[in-house]
Amino acid sequence: VNFGILGSGIVGRTLGGKLAELGHQVMIGTRDVSETLARTQPEGYGGPPFGVWQQQHPRVKLGTFADAAAHGEIVVNATAGMGSLEALEMAGRAHLAGKILMDIANPLDSSRGMPPTLSVANADSLGEQIQRAFPETRVVKTLNTVTASLMINPSLLSGEHSVFVSGDDAEAKAMVTQILKDWFGWPSVIDLGDITSARGTEMVMALWLRLFRALQTPLFNYRIVRRAE
Amino acid sequence: VNFGILGSGIVGRTLGGKLAELGHQVMIGTRDVSETLARTQPEGYGGPPFGVWQQQHPRVKLGTFADAAAHGEIVVNATAGMGSLEALEMAGRAHLAGKILMDIANPLDSSRGMPPTLSVANADSLGEQIQRAFPETRVVKTLNTVTASLMINPSLLSGEHSVFVSGDDAEAKAMVTQILKDWFGWPSVIDLGDITSARGTEMVMALWLRLFRALQTPLFNYRIVRRAE
């Protein structure tokens, strides 16, 4: 499958690297290719500059947001949430029409201090904003509740734990669920309902950020425990 | 210990009944005692009218919000979240000063349809609003992430799962943690930090409400899964 991944940060790299390793054709999209390649500073989460990373992952191509969206049969939104709508506009409506968009972004807003708040929450969500702005695209909100390394390697944690899918298109959710289970190894993928349920997984960031601080590691996740048999 | 429990609904009854069973002196507080006792309709979640419930729990007293707050060495806010600040004003500042207030309410707002949104979220929370309005009271947000029956009986679910405490007063959190562990049987109580972390547990309601719909039962909770050893 051809994947277009919007965003060259830790999430885009992690997913892009894994999908390429699985044999898929991956292009990462960025706002300005030459600027991204010219970077010499470590990336925000301590990873190498993109050019160095790409030398280690030569099968992953780099292009503009529009190049990557055109390339992808499935497109992944791995941009920073507050910039996602703009990045998707740059990717181009026509390049996204009819396609599955895995939306992994959280609309984190650090302008009011740390931990961040959300720039949209409660009666709306970024997932819904994207679905409204791109009605021909099949948006599936997923993976936004876990740190990047867990997204593709859930066995870093012991026992069963879950990720979620939210979206209006049942077939798109089924496809994404299969990717999560069969390719990334997720033992449990819970369908939360339509795209409005993205509010649930985006708003859980408020808990995640406090747990991150309390546990002093991003390597944790939620297991949904049900009634004793 | 004398407990004053504000709110005569399912949460107040569940906690009040359990604490009385454990031998504590419990008074439930309500807005209008004679109105509450005159009710003949089932309570919102299908429980009996309060008068019938009280006949089954004769050790639990009923009084006004002010009576219950005055009675309690520890006070529990089990009112509906959108009415909590008003109920606490009626309980009386002087009756709450210096005391631990276990705040279990979620600011659920059903006026925009179902599932409810929150009347305060993201850059503030009900827990913080209460702490600001009653600076002499030691507010501990807790138990608002689980359905009432689980609050006092976590073993209804298999294996370890967690509740949280948020608050500015370390001693108050330690006391509440002891109540949760020793009296209610919680195997895991996670300290999320100061009262601003109440945003985390209140906002997780957005996920809880979708899980409730997806799982078709309120009998579930979160286990925080950490790194494999």
Short mmCIF file of N, CA and C in Angstrom, two decimals, chain A residues 112 115-123 155-161 164 190-194 196-204 206-207 210-211 213-215 217 219-229, chain B residues 112 115-123 155-161 164 190-194 196-204 206-207 210-211 213-215 217 219-229:
data_model
loop_
_atom_site.label_atom_id
_atom_site.label_comp_id
_atom_site.label_asym_id
_atom_site.label_seq_id
_atom_site.Cartn_x
_atom_site.Cartn_y
_atom_site.Cartn_z
N ARG A 112 -0.73 28.66 26.75
CA ARG A 112 -1.17 29.04 28.10
C ARG A 112 -0.33 28.36 29.16
N PRO A 115 1.02 21.92 31.83
CA PRO A 115 0.85 21.15 30.61
C PRO A 115 -0.09 21.85 29.62
N PRO A 116 -0.01 21.50 28.35
CA PRO A 116 -0.84 22.16 27.35
C PRO A 116 -2.33 21.96 27.60
N THR A 117 -3.13 22.88 27.10
CA THR A 117 -4.57 22.67 27.00
C THR A 117 -4.87 22.24 25.56
N LEU A 118 -6.13 22.13 25.22
CA LEU A 118 -6.53 21.78 23.85
C LEU A 118 -7.09 23.03 23.18
N SER A 119 -6.76 23.20 21.90
CA SER A 119 -7.28 24.37 21.19
C SER A 119 -8.73 24.16 20.76
N VAL A 120 -9.18 22.92 20.78
CA VAL A 120 -10.60 22.63 20.53
C VAL A 120 -10.93 21.43 21.43
N ALA A 121 -12.10 21.49 22.08
CA ALA A 121 -12.47 20.41 22.99
C ALA A 121 -13.94 20.51 23.34
N ASN A 122 -14.43 19.46 23.98
CA ASN A 122 -15.71 19.46 24.67
C ASN A 122 -16.91 19.34 23.71
N ALA A 123 -17.27 20.42 22.99
CA ALA A 123 -18.39 20.32 22.06
C ALA A 123 -17.91 20.17 20.62
N SER A 155 3.71 -4.04 22.41
CA SER A 155 4.25 -5.02 23.34
C SER A 155 5.35 -4.44 24.23
N LEU A 156 5.68 -3.17 24.06
CA LEU A 156 6.54 -2.50 25.03
C LEU A 156 5.90 -2.48 26.42
N LEU A 157 4.58 -2.59 26.46
CA LEU A 157 3.88 -2.64 27.75
C LEU A 157 3.38 -4.06 28.00
N SER A 158 3.25 -4.40 29.28
CA SER A 158 2.83 -5.77 29.61
C SER A 158 1.32 -5.91 29.48
N GLY A 159 0.90 -7.04 28.95
CA GLY A 159 -0.51 -7.39 28.96
C GLY A 159 -1.33 -6.60 27.96
N GLU A 160 -2.64 -6.80 28.02
CA GLU A 160 -3.52 -6.15 27.07
C GLU A 160 -3.72 -4.67 27.41
N HIS A 161 -3.70 -3.85 26.40
CA HIS A 161 -4.11 -2.46 26.54
C HIS A 161 -4.64 -2.03 25.19
N PHE A 164 -8.11 3.13 20.17
CA PHE A 164 -9.49 3.39 19.81
C PHE A 164 -9.57 3.83 18.35
N ILE A 190 -10.73 -0.61 20.13
CA ILE A 190 -12.13 -0.39 20.50
C ILE A 190 -12.75 0.66 19.60
N ASP A 191 -13.86 0.30 18.96
CA ASP A 191 -14.59 1.24 18.11
C ASP A 191 -15.49 2.09 19.00
N LEU A 192 -15.16 3.38 19.08
CA LEU A 192 -15.91 4.28 19.97
C LEU A 192 -17.13 4.88 19.31
N GLY A 193 -17.28 4.70 18.00
CA GLY A 193 -18.46 5.27 17.34
C GLY A 193 -18.07 6.26 16.26
N ASP A 194 -18.95 7.22 16.02
CA ASP A 194 -18.73 8.16 14.92
C ASP A 194 -17.62 9.16 15.25
N THR A 196 -17.58 12.11 16.19
CA THR A 196 -17.71 12.94 17.40
C THR A 196 -17.03 12.27 18.60
N SER A 197 -16.84 10.97 18.55
CA SER A 197 -16.17 10.30 19.68
C SER A 197 -14.68 10.61 19.72
N ALA A 198 -14.17 11.29 18.69
CA ALA A 198 -12.79 11.80 18.77
C ALA A 198 -12.63 12.77 19.94
N ARG A 199 -13.73 13.40 20.37
CA ARG A 199 -13.65 14.24 21.58
C ARG A 199 -13.14 13.43 22.76
N GLY A 200 -13.59 12.20 22.83
CA GLY A 200 -13.18 11.34 23.95
C GLY A 200 -11.69 11.09 23.96
N THR A 201 -11.13 10.72 22.81
CA THR A 201 -9.71 10.39 22.82
C THR A 201 -8.83 11.64 22.82
N GLU A 202 -9.31 12.75 22.27
CA GLU A 202 -8.51 13.97 22.36
C GLU A 202 -8.54 14.52 23.79
N MET A 203 -9.71 14.50 24.42
CA MET A 203 -9.81 15.08 25.77
C MET A 203 -9.10 14.23 26.82
N VAL A 204 -8.89 12.95 26.53
CA VAL A 204 -8.17 12.13 27.49
C VAL A 204 -6.70 12.57 27.58
N ALA A 206 -5.82 15.35 28.58
CA ALA A 206 -5.71 16.08 29.85
C ALA A 206 -5.32 15.13 30.99
N LEU A 207 -5.82 13.89 30.92
CA LEU A 207 -5.40 12.88 31.91
C LEU A 207 -4.01 12.36 31.57
N ARG A 210 -1.15 14.50 32.83
CA ARG A 210 -0.91 14.40 34.28
C ARG A 210 -0.32 13.05 34.65
N LEU A 211 -0.74 12.01 33.97
CA LEU A 211 -0.14 10.70 34.24
C LEU A 211 1.33 10.69 33.82
N ARG A 213 3.33 13.13 33.92
CA ARG A 213 4.06 13.83 34.98
C ARG A 213 4.16 12.94 36.23
N ALA A 214 3.06 12.28 36.59
CA ALA A 214 3.05 11.47 37.82
C ALA A 214 3.92 10.22 37.67
N LEU A 215 3.87 9.59 36.50
CA LEU A 215 4.60 8.33 36.31
C LEU A 215 6.01 8.57 35.79
N THR A 217 7.13 8.87 32.85
CA THR A 217 7.44 8.15 31.60
C THR A 217 6.23 8.29 30.68
N LEU A 219 5.66 5.93 28.60
CA LEU A 219 5.41 4.53 28.24
C LEU A 219 4.34 3.93 29.15
N PHE A 220 3.11 4.35 28.93
CA PHE A 220 1.97 3.78 29.64
C PHE A 220 0.76 3.88 28.73
N ASN A 221 -0.25 3.12 29.05
CA ASN A 221 -1.48 3.17 28.29
C ASN A 221 -2.62 2.66 29.17
N TYR A 222 -3.83 2.70 28.60
CA TYR A 222 -5.02 2.31 29.34
C TYR A 222 -5.47 0.92 28.92
N ARG A 223 -5.75 0.11 29.91
CA ARG A 223 -6.48 -1.12 29.66
C ARG A 223 -7.89 -0.90 30.16
N ILE A 224 -8.87 -1.24 29.34
CA ILE A 224 -10.26 -1.10 29.76
C ILE A 224 -10.65 -2.40 30.45
N VAL A 225 -10.84 -2.31 31.77
CA VAL A 225 -11.15 -3.47 32.59
C VAL A 225 -12.67 -3.58 32.71
N ARG A 226 -13.18 -4.77 32.43
CA ARG A 226 -14.63 -4.95 32.48
C ARG A 226 -15.04 -5.84 33.64
N ARG A 227 -16.29 -6.14 33.67
CA ARG A 227 -16.86 -6.90 34.78
C ARG A 227 -16.19 -8.26 34.95
N ALA A 228 -15.97 -8.64 36.19
CA ALA A 228 -15.42 -9.97 36.49
C ALA A 228 -16.37 -11.02 35.95
N GLU A 229 -15.80 -12.08 35.39
CA GLU A 229 -16.63 -13.17 34.84
C GLU A 229 -17.25 -13.97 35.98
N ARG B 112 -27.03 20.37 25.58
CA ARG B 112 -26.72 20.33 24.15
C ARG B 112 -26.93 18.94 23.57
N PRO B 115 -24.30 12.38 23.95
CA PRO B 115 -23.90 12.38 25.34
C PRO B 115 -23.61 13.80 25.83
N PRO B 116 -23.63 14.02 27.14
CA PRO B 116 -23.41 15.36 27.67
C PRO B 116 -22.02 15.90 27.33
N THR B 117 -21.91 17.21 27.32
CA THR B 117 -20.60 17.86 27.31
C THR B 117 -20.29 18.27 28.77
N LEU B 118 -19.22 19.01 28.96
CA LEU B 118 -18.87 19.52 30.28
C LEU B 118 -19.16 21.02 30.33
N SER B 119 -19.67 21.50 31.44
CA SER B 119 -19.95 22.94 31.55
C SER B 119 -18.67 23.72 31.83
N VAL B 120 -17.62 23.03 32.26
CA VAL B 120 -16.31 23.66 32.43
C VAL B 120 -15.29 22.58 32.07
N ALA B 121 -14.26 22.99 31.32
CA ALA B 121 -13.26 22.01 30.87
C ALA B 121 -12.04 22.72 30.34
N ASN B 122 -10.99 21.96 30.13
CA ASN B 122 -9.82 22.35 29.35
C ASN B 122 -8.88 23.29 30.12
N ALA B 123 -9.24 24.55 30.29
CA ALA B 123 -8.37 25.46 31.03
C ALA B 123 -8.88 25.69 32.45
N SER B 155 -13.93 -4.50 43.36
CA SER B 155 -13.74 -5.91 42.98
C SER B 155 -14.85 -6.41 42.07
N LEU B 156 -15.83 -5.57 41.75
CA LEU B 156 -16.80 -5.94 40.71
C LEU B 156 -16.10 -6.15 39.37
N LEU B 157 -14.92 -5.56 39.20
CA LEU B 157 -14.15 -5.75 37.96
C LEU B 157 -12.94 -6.64 38.26
N SER B 158 -12.50 -7.34 37.22
CA SER B 158 -11.36 -8.27 37.42
C SER B 158 -10.05 -7.52 37.42
N GLY B 159 -9.16 -7.92 38.30
CA GLY B 159 -7.79 -7.43 38.26
C GLY B 159 -7.66 -6.00 38.74
N GLU B 160 -6.46 -5.48 38.61
CA GLU B 160 -6.18 -4.14 39.10
C GLU B 160 -6.74 -3.09 38.16
N HIS B 161 -7.32 -2.07 38.76
CA HIS B 161 -7.70 -0.87 38.01
C HIS B 161 -7.64 0.28 38.99
N PHE B 164 -8.09 7.99 41.00
CA PHE B 164 -7.12 9.07 41.05
C PHE B 164 -7.47 10.02 42.19
N ILE B 190 -3.92 6.63 42.23
CA ILE B 190 -2.82 7.38 41.63
C ILE B 190 -2.97 8.87 41.95
N ASP B 191 -1.94 9.45 42.53
CA ASP B 191 -1.92 10.88 42.83
C ASP B 191 -1.51 11.64 41.57
N LEU B 192 -2.46 12.39 41.01
CA LEU B 192 -2.19 13.09 39.74
C LEU B 192 -1.57 14.45 39.94
N GLY B 193 -1.52 14.92 41.19
CA GLY B 193 -0.92 16.23 41.41
C GLY B 193 -1.90 17.21 42.03
N ASP B 194 -1.71 18.49 41.74
CA ASP B 194 -2.52 19.52 42.39
C ASP B 194 -3.94 19.53 41.81
N THR B 196 -5.42 21.32 39.77
CA THR B 196 -5.60 21.51 38.32
C THR B 196 -5.66 20.18 37.59
N SER B 197 -5.13 19.12 38.20
CA SER B 197 -5.21 17.82 37.53
C SER B 197 -6.62 17.24 37.55
N ALA B 198 -7.53 17.90 38.27
CA ALA B 198 -8.95 17.52 38.17
C ALA B 198 -9.46 17.67 36.74
N ARG B 199 -8.82 18.55 35.96
CA ARG B 199 -9.17 18.64 34.53
C ARG B 199 -9.03 17.28 33.85
N GLY B 200 -7.99 16.57 34.23
CA GLY B 200 -7.74 15.27 33.61
C GLY B 200 -8.86 14.28 33.89
N THR B 201 -9.27 14.18 35.15
CA THR B 201 -10.29 13.17 35.46
C THR B 201 -11.69 13.63 35.06
N GLU B 202 -11.94 14.94 35.05
CA GLU B 202 -13.25 15.39 34.57
C GLU B 202 -13.34 15.23 33.05
N MET B 203 -12.28 15.57 32.33
CA MET B 203 -12.33 15.50 30.87
C MET B 203 -12.35 14.07 30.35
N VAL B 204 -11.87 13.13 31.15
CA VAL B 204 -11.92 11.73 30.71
C VAL B 204 -13.38 11.25 30.63
N ALA B 206 -15.46 12.44 28.70
CA ALA B 206 -15.78 12.41 27.27
C ALA B 206 -15.46 11.04 26.68
N LEU B 207 -14.40 10.41 27.16
CA LEU B 207 -14.10 9.04 26.74
C LEU B 207 -15.03 8.04 27.43
N ARG B 210 -18.38 7.60 25.79
CA ARG B 210 -18.36 6.80 24.55
C ARG B 210 -18.10 5.34 24.84
N LEU B 211 -17.28 5.07 25.83
CA LEU B 211 -17.05 3.67 26.19
C LEU B 211 -18.33 3.05 26.76
N ARG B 213 -21.30 3.76 25.91
CA ARG B 213 -22.15 3.46 24.76
C ARG B 213 -21.61 2.24 24.00
N ALA B 214 -20.30 2.18 23.82
CA ALA B 214 -19.71 1.09 23.03
C ALA B 214 -19.79 -0.24 23.78
N LEU B 215 -19.56 -0.20 25.08
CA LEU B 215 -19.52 -1.45 25.86
C LEU B 215 -20.90 -1.82 26.40
N THR B 217 -22.35 -0.99 29.09
CA THR B 217 -22.39 -1.18 30.54
C THR B 217 -21.55 -0.07 31.17
N LEU B 219 -20.08 -0.67 33.93
CA LEU B 219 -19.17 -1.43 34.80
C LEU B 219 -17.85 -1.68 34.09
N PHE B 220 -17.08 -0.62 33.98
CA PHE B 220 -15.73 -0.73 33.41
C PHE B 220 -14.88 0.36 34.06
N ASN B 221 -13.59 0.20 33.95
CA ASN B 221 -12.67 1.21 34.47
C ASN B 221 -11.34 1.08 33.75
N TYR B 222 -10.41 1.98 34.08
CA TYR B 222 -9.11 2.03 33.43
C TYR B 222 -8.05 1.39 34.32
N ARG B 223 -7.26 0.55 33.69
CA ARG B 223 -6.04 0.11 34.34
C ARG B 223 -4.89 0.82 33.63
N ILE B 224 -4.00 1.41 34.38
CA ILE B 224 -2.86 2.09 33.78
C ILE B 224 -1.76 1.05 33.62
N VAL B 225 -1.48 0.68 32.37
CA VAL B 225 -0.51 -0.35 32.07
C VAL B 225 0.83 0.32 31.81
N ARG B 226 1.86 -0.18 32.48
CA ARG B 226 3.18 0.43 32.33
C ARG B 226 4.14 -0.49 31.60
N ARG B 227 5.35 -0.06 31.52
CA ARG B 227 6.36 -0.78 30.76
C ARG B 227 6.55 -2.22 31.26
N ALA B 228 6.73 -3.12 30.32
CA ALA B 228 7.02 -4.52 30.67
C ALA B 228 8.32 -4.58 31.45
N GLU B 229 8.34 -5.42 32.47
CA GLU B 229 9.55 -5.56 33.30
C GLU B 229 10.61 -6.32 32.53
#
